[in-house]
């Protein structure tokens, strides 16, 4: 059976990227990306909705994102969705859906079309063991 898990977003970075290292020394960077959807209501009123995505990049891609991304930068992110779950201190199960980036392209005029592809990376885009996740 064929399946597909692919996400492509273009939006603005919502804050400074945060880079950490796993216990085994692999870099991982997470950052938020905001996308906007503008539409008109049946009454003719123009509305805008913002959707926030948490993006996680690994290895060389993580290092590049940490070095070149900053709040407000326009980026193209390609990757897959992953939902993590954990039990909180409140004994409730919590969930977080993230985009695991395989490609990030910086779309600002100074760096149009520059970016890095995780397939060029040593570890194939972040297929690490769960104990390597630093958060």
PDB file of C-alpha atoms in Angstrom:
ATOM      1  CA  UNK A   1       0.000   0.000   0.000  1.00  0.00           C
ATOM      2  CA  UNK A   2       1.315   3.448  -0.921  1.00  0.00           C
ATOM      3  CA  UNK A   3       1.249   6.358   1.509  1.00  0.00           C
ATOM      4  CA  UNK A   4       2.594   9.890   1.534  1.00  0.00           C
ATOM      5  CA  UNK A   5       3.520  12.226   4.377  1.00  0.00           C
ATOM      6  CA  UNK A   6       4.739  15.476   2.819  1.00  0.00           C
ATOM      7  CA  UNK A   7       4.333  19.094   3.898  1.00  0.00           C
ATOM      8  CA  UNK A   8       5.331  22.249   2.007  1.00  0.00           C
ATOM      9  CA  UNK A   9       4.923  25.674   3.619  1.00  0.00           C
ATOM     10  CA  UNK A  10       6.008  29.207   2.798  1.00  0.00           C
ATOM     11  CA  UNK A  11       5.863  31.659   5.661  1.00  0.00           C
ATOM     12  CA  UNK A  12       7.710  33.914   8.049  1.00  0.00           C
ATOM     13  CA  UNK A  13       9.927  32.738  10.892  1.00  0.00           C
ATOM     14  CA  UNK A  14       8.133  33.634  14.120  1.00  0.00           C
ATOM     15  CA  UNK A  15      11.084  33.895  16.484  1.00  0.00           C
ATOM     16  CA  UNK A  16      14.774  33.157  16.796  1.00  0.00           C
ATOM     17  CA  UNK A  17      15.678  29.518  16.052  1.00  0.00           C
ATOM     18  CA  UNK A  18      16.725  27.419  19.035  1.00  0.00           C
ATOM     19  CA  UNK A  19      19.574  24.940  18.514  1.00  0.00           C
ATOM     20  CA  UNK A  20      20.368  22.102  20.912  1.00  0.00           C
ATOM     21  CA  UNK A  21      22.463  18.963  20.791  1.00  0.00           C
ATOM     22  CA  UNK A  22      21.317  15.428  21.474  1.00  0.00           C
ATOM     23  CA  UNK A  23      23.225  13.367  24.056  1.00  0.00           C
ATOM     24  CA  UNK A  24      25.038  11.710  21.136  1.00  0.00           C
ATOM     25  CA  UNK A  25      26.092  15.116  19.741  1.00  0.00           C
ATOM     26  CA  UNK A  26      23.628  15.583  16.859  1.00  0.00           C
ATOM     27  CA  UNK A  27      22.500  19.217  16.345  1.00  0.00           C
ATOM     28  CA  UNK A  28      18.761  19.890  16.245  1.00  0.00           C
ATOM     29  CA  UNK A  29      17.158  23.288  15.613  1.00  0.00           C
ATOM     30  CA  UNK A  30      13.514  24.153  16.124  1.00  0.00           C
ATOM     31  CA  UNK A  31      11.706  27.286  15.004  1.00  0.00           C
ATOM     32  CA  UNK A  32       8.165  28.494  14.332  1.00  0.00           C
ATOM     33  CA  UNK A  33       6.807  29.487  10.922  1.00  0.00           C
ATOM     34  CA  UNK A  34       3.614  31.500  10.425  1.00  0.00           C
ATOM     35  CA  UNK A  35       1.501  31.242   7.282  1.00  0.00           C
ATOM     36  CA  UNK A  36      -1.420  33.510   6.452  1.00  0.00           C
ATOM     37  CA  UNK A  37      -4.653  32.754   4.658  1.00  0.00           C
ATOM     38  CA  UNK A  38      -6.657  35.723   3.419  1.00  0.00           C
ATOM     39  CA  UNK A  39     -10.278  35.340   2.328  1.00  0.00           C
ATOM     40  CA  UNK A  40     -13.508  37.273   1.934  1.00  0.00           C
ATOM     41  CA  UNK A  41     -16.618  36.429   3.941  1.00  0.00           C
ATOM     42  CA  UNK A  42     -19.981  36.134   2.185  1.00  0.00           C
ATOM     43  CA  UNK A  43     -20.654  39.674   3.479  1.00  0.00           C
ATOM     44  CA  UNK A  44     -17.558  40.946   1.618  1.00  0.00           C
ATOM     45  CA  UNK A  45     -15.424  41.435   4.724  1.00  0.00           C
ATOM     46  CA  UNK A  46     -11.736  40.605   4.245  1.00  0.00           C
ATOM     47  CA  UNK A  47     -10.391  38.211   6.907  1.00  0.00           C
ATOM     48  CA  UNK A  48      -6.950  36.828   7.630  1.00  0.00           C
ATOM     49  CA  UNK A  49      -6.096  33.693   9.582  1.00  0.00           C
ATOM     50  CA  UNK A  50      -2.603  32.772  10.746  1.00  0.00           C
ATOM     51  CA  UNK A  51      -1.472  29.179  11.178  1.00  0.00           C
ATOM     52  CA  UNK A  52       1.674  28.414  13.196  1.00  0.00           C
ATOM     53  CA  UNK A  53       3.953  25.457  12.500  1.00  0.00           C
ATOM     54  CA  UNK A  54       6.782  24.114  14.630  1.00  0.00           C
ATOM     55  CA  UNK A  55       9.655  23.076  12.360  1.00  0.00           C
ATOM     56  CA  UNK A  56      12.463  20.762  13.483  1.00  0.00           C
ATOM     57  CA  UNK A  57      15.706  20.440  11.505  1.00  0.00           C
ATOM     58  CA  UNK A  58      18.543  17.999  12.173  1.00  0.00           C
ATOM     59  CA  UNK A  59      22.315  17.859  11.579  1.00  0.00           C
ATOM     60  CA  UNK A  60      23.743  20.156   8.842  1.00  0.00           C
ATOM     61  CA  UNK A  61      20.272  21.496   8.095  1.00  0.00           C
ATOM     62  CA  UNK A  62      19.909  22.395  11.789  1.00  0.00           C
ATOM     63  CA  UNK A  63      23.229  24.242  11.754  1.00  0.00           C
ATOM     64  CA  UNK A  64      22.306  26.193   8.604  1.00  0.00           C
ATOM     65  CA  UNK A  65      18.879  27.157   9.971  1.00  0.00           C
ATOM     66  CA  UNK A  66      20.404  28.313  13.246  1.00  0.00           C
ATOM     67  CA  UNK A  67      23.037  30.367  11.397  1.00  0.00           C
ATOM     68  CA  UNK A  68      20.891  32.021   8.712  1.00  0.00           C
ATOM     69  CA  UNK A  69      17.303  32.216   9.991  1.00  0.00           C
ATOM     70  CA  UNK A  70      15.971  34.991  12.165  1.00  0.00           C
ATOM     71  CA  UNK A  71      12.588  36.349  13.152  1.00  0.00           C
ATOM     72  CA  UNK A  72      10.612  37.658  10.185  1.00  0.00           C
ATOM     73  CA  UNK A  73      12.624  35.895   7.452  1.00  0.00           C
ATOM     74  CA  UNK A  74      10.587  34.394   4.623  1.00  0.00           C
ATOM     75  CA  UNK A  75      11.264  30.660   4.175  1.00  0.00           C
ATOM     76  CA  UNK A  76      10.101  27.643   2.208  1.00  0.00           C
ATOM     77  CA  UNK A  77      10.048  24.463   4.303  1.00  0.00           C
ATOM     78  CA  UNK A  78       9.543  20.975   2.957  1.00  0.00           C
ATOM     79  CA  UNK A  79       9.282  17.936   5.173  1.00  0.00           C
ATOM     80  CA  UNK A  80       6.977  15.484   6.875  1.00  0.00           C
ATOM     81  CA  UNK A  81       4.573  15.644   9.804  1.00  0.00           C
ATOM     82  CA  UNK A  82       5.406  13.886  13.061  1.00  0.00           C
ATOM     83  CA  UNK A  83       3.232  13.811  16.160  1.00  0.00           C
ATOM     84  CA  UNK A  84       4.929  13.200  19.489  1.00  0.00           C
ATOM     85  CA  UNK A  85       3.135  12.319  22.711  1.00  0.00           C
ATOM     86  CA  UNK A  86       4.193  12.355  26.347  1.00  0.00           C
ATOM     87  CA  UNK A  87       2.636  12.233  29.773  1.00  0.00           C
ATOM     88  CA  UNK A  88       2.883  15.538  31.603  1.00  0.00           C
ATOM     89  CA  UNK A  89       3.322  16.269  35.274  1.00  0.00           C
ATOM     90  CA  UNK A  90      -0.463  16.605  35.385  1.00  0.00           C
ATOM     91  CA  UNK A  91      -0.698  12.885  34.405  1.00  0.00           C
ATOM     92  CA  UNK A  92      -2.433  13.848  31.155  1.00  0.00           C
ATOM     93  CA  UNK A  93      -1.256  12.758  27.732  1.00  0.00           C
ATOM     94  CA  UNK A  94      -0.016  15.697  25.629  1.00  0.00           C
ATOM     95  CA  UNK A  95       0.541  15.806  21.867  1.00  0.00           C
ATOM     96  CA  UNK A  96       2.633  18.001  19.592  1.00  0.00           C
ATOM     97  CA  UNK A  97       2.642  17.870  15.790  1.00  0.00           C
ATOM     98  CA  UNK A  98       5.815  19.120  14.133  1.00  0.00           C
ATOM     99  CA  UNK A  99       7.227  19.461  10.630  1.00  0.00           C
ATOM    100  CA  UNK A 100      10.446  17.462  10.346  1.00  0.00           C
ATOM    101  CA  UNK A 101      12.286  19.485   7.711  1.00  0.00           C
ATOM    102  CA  UNK A 102      14.038  17.803   4.821  1.00  0.00           C
ATOM    103  CA  UNK A 103      14.614  21.085   2.951  1.00  0.00           C
ATOM    104  CA  UNK A 104      14.643  24.751   3.988  1.00  0.00           C
ATOM    105  CA  UNK A 105      15.056  27.484   1.379  1.00  0.00           C
ATOM    106  CA  UNK A 106      15.642  31.102   2.390  1.00  0.00           C
ATOM    107  CA  UNK A 107      13.443  33.338   0.224  1.00  0.00           C
ATOM    108  CA  UNK A 108      14.709  36.806   1.153  1.00  0.00           C
ATOM    109  CA  UNK A 109      16.219  38.919  -1.649  1.00  0.00           C
ATOM    110  CA  UNK A 110      19.727  38.639  -0.215  1.00  0.00           C
ATOM    111  CA  UNK A 111      19.563  34.838  -0.219  1.00  0.00           C
ATOM    112  CA  UNK A 112      16.883  33.945  -2.786  1.00  0.00           C
ATOM    113  CA  UNK A 113      16.887  30.254  -3.438  1.00  0.00           C
ATOM    114  CA  UNK A 114      19.709  29.405  -1.059  1.00  0.00           C
ATOM    115  CA  UNK A 115      19.163  26.656   1.399  1.00  0.00           C
ATOM    116  CA  UNK A 116      20.109  23.152   2.274  1.00  0.00           C
ATOM    117  CA  UNK A 117      18.546  19.794   1.620  1.00  0.00           C
ATOM    118  CA  UNK A 118      18.672  17.200   4.393  1.00  0.00           C
ATOM    119  CA  UNK A 119      19.229  14.496   1.776  1.00  0.00           C
ATOM    120  CA  UNK A 120      22.717  15.981   1.385  1.00  0.00           C
ATOM    121  CA  UNK A 121      23.201  15.500   5.110  1.00  0.00           C
ATOM    122  CA  UNK A 122      25.060  12.652   6.798  1.00  0.00           C
ATOM    123  CA  UNK A 123      22.039  11.186   8.540  1.00  0.00           C
ATOM    124  CA  UNK A 124      19.298  11.259   5.897  1.00  0.00           C
ATOM    125  CA  UNK A 125      17.232  14.029   7.438  1.00  0.00           C
ATOM    126  CA  UNK A 126      17.012  13.196  11.086  1.00  0.00           C
ATOM    127  CA  UNK A 127      16.216   9.532  11.491  1.00  0.00           C
ATOM    128  CA  UNK A 128      17.591   9.437  15.015  1.00  0.00           C
ATOM    129  CA  UNK A 129      16.711   7.329  17.984  1.00  0.00           C
ATOM    130  CA  UNK A 130      14.048   8.650  20.409  1.00  0.00           C
ATOM    131  CA  UNK A 131      16.611   8.965  23.205  1.00  0.00           C
ATOM    132  CA  UNK A 132      18.519  11.459  21.028  1.00  0.00           C
ATOM    133  CA  UNK A 133      15.638  13.977  21.159  1.00  0.00           C
ATOM    134  CA  UNK A 134      16.732  16.725  23.585  1.00  0.00           C
ATOM    135  CA  UNK A 135      13.250  18.029  24.458  1.00  0.00           C
TER     136      UNK A 135
END
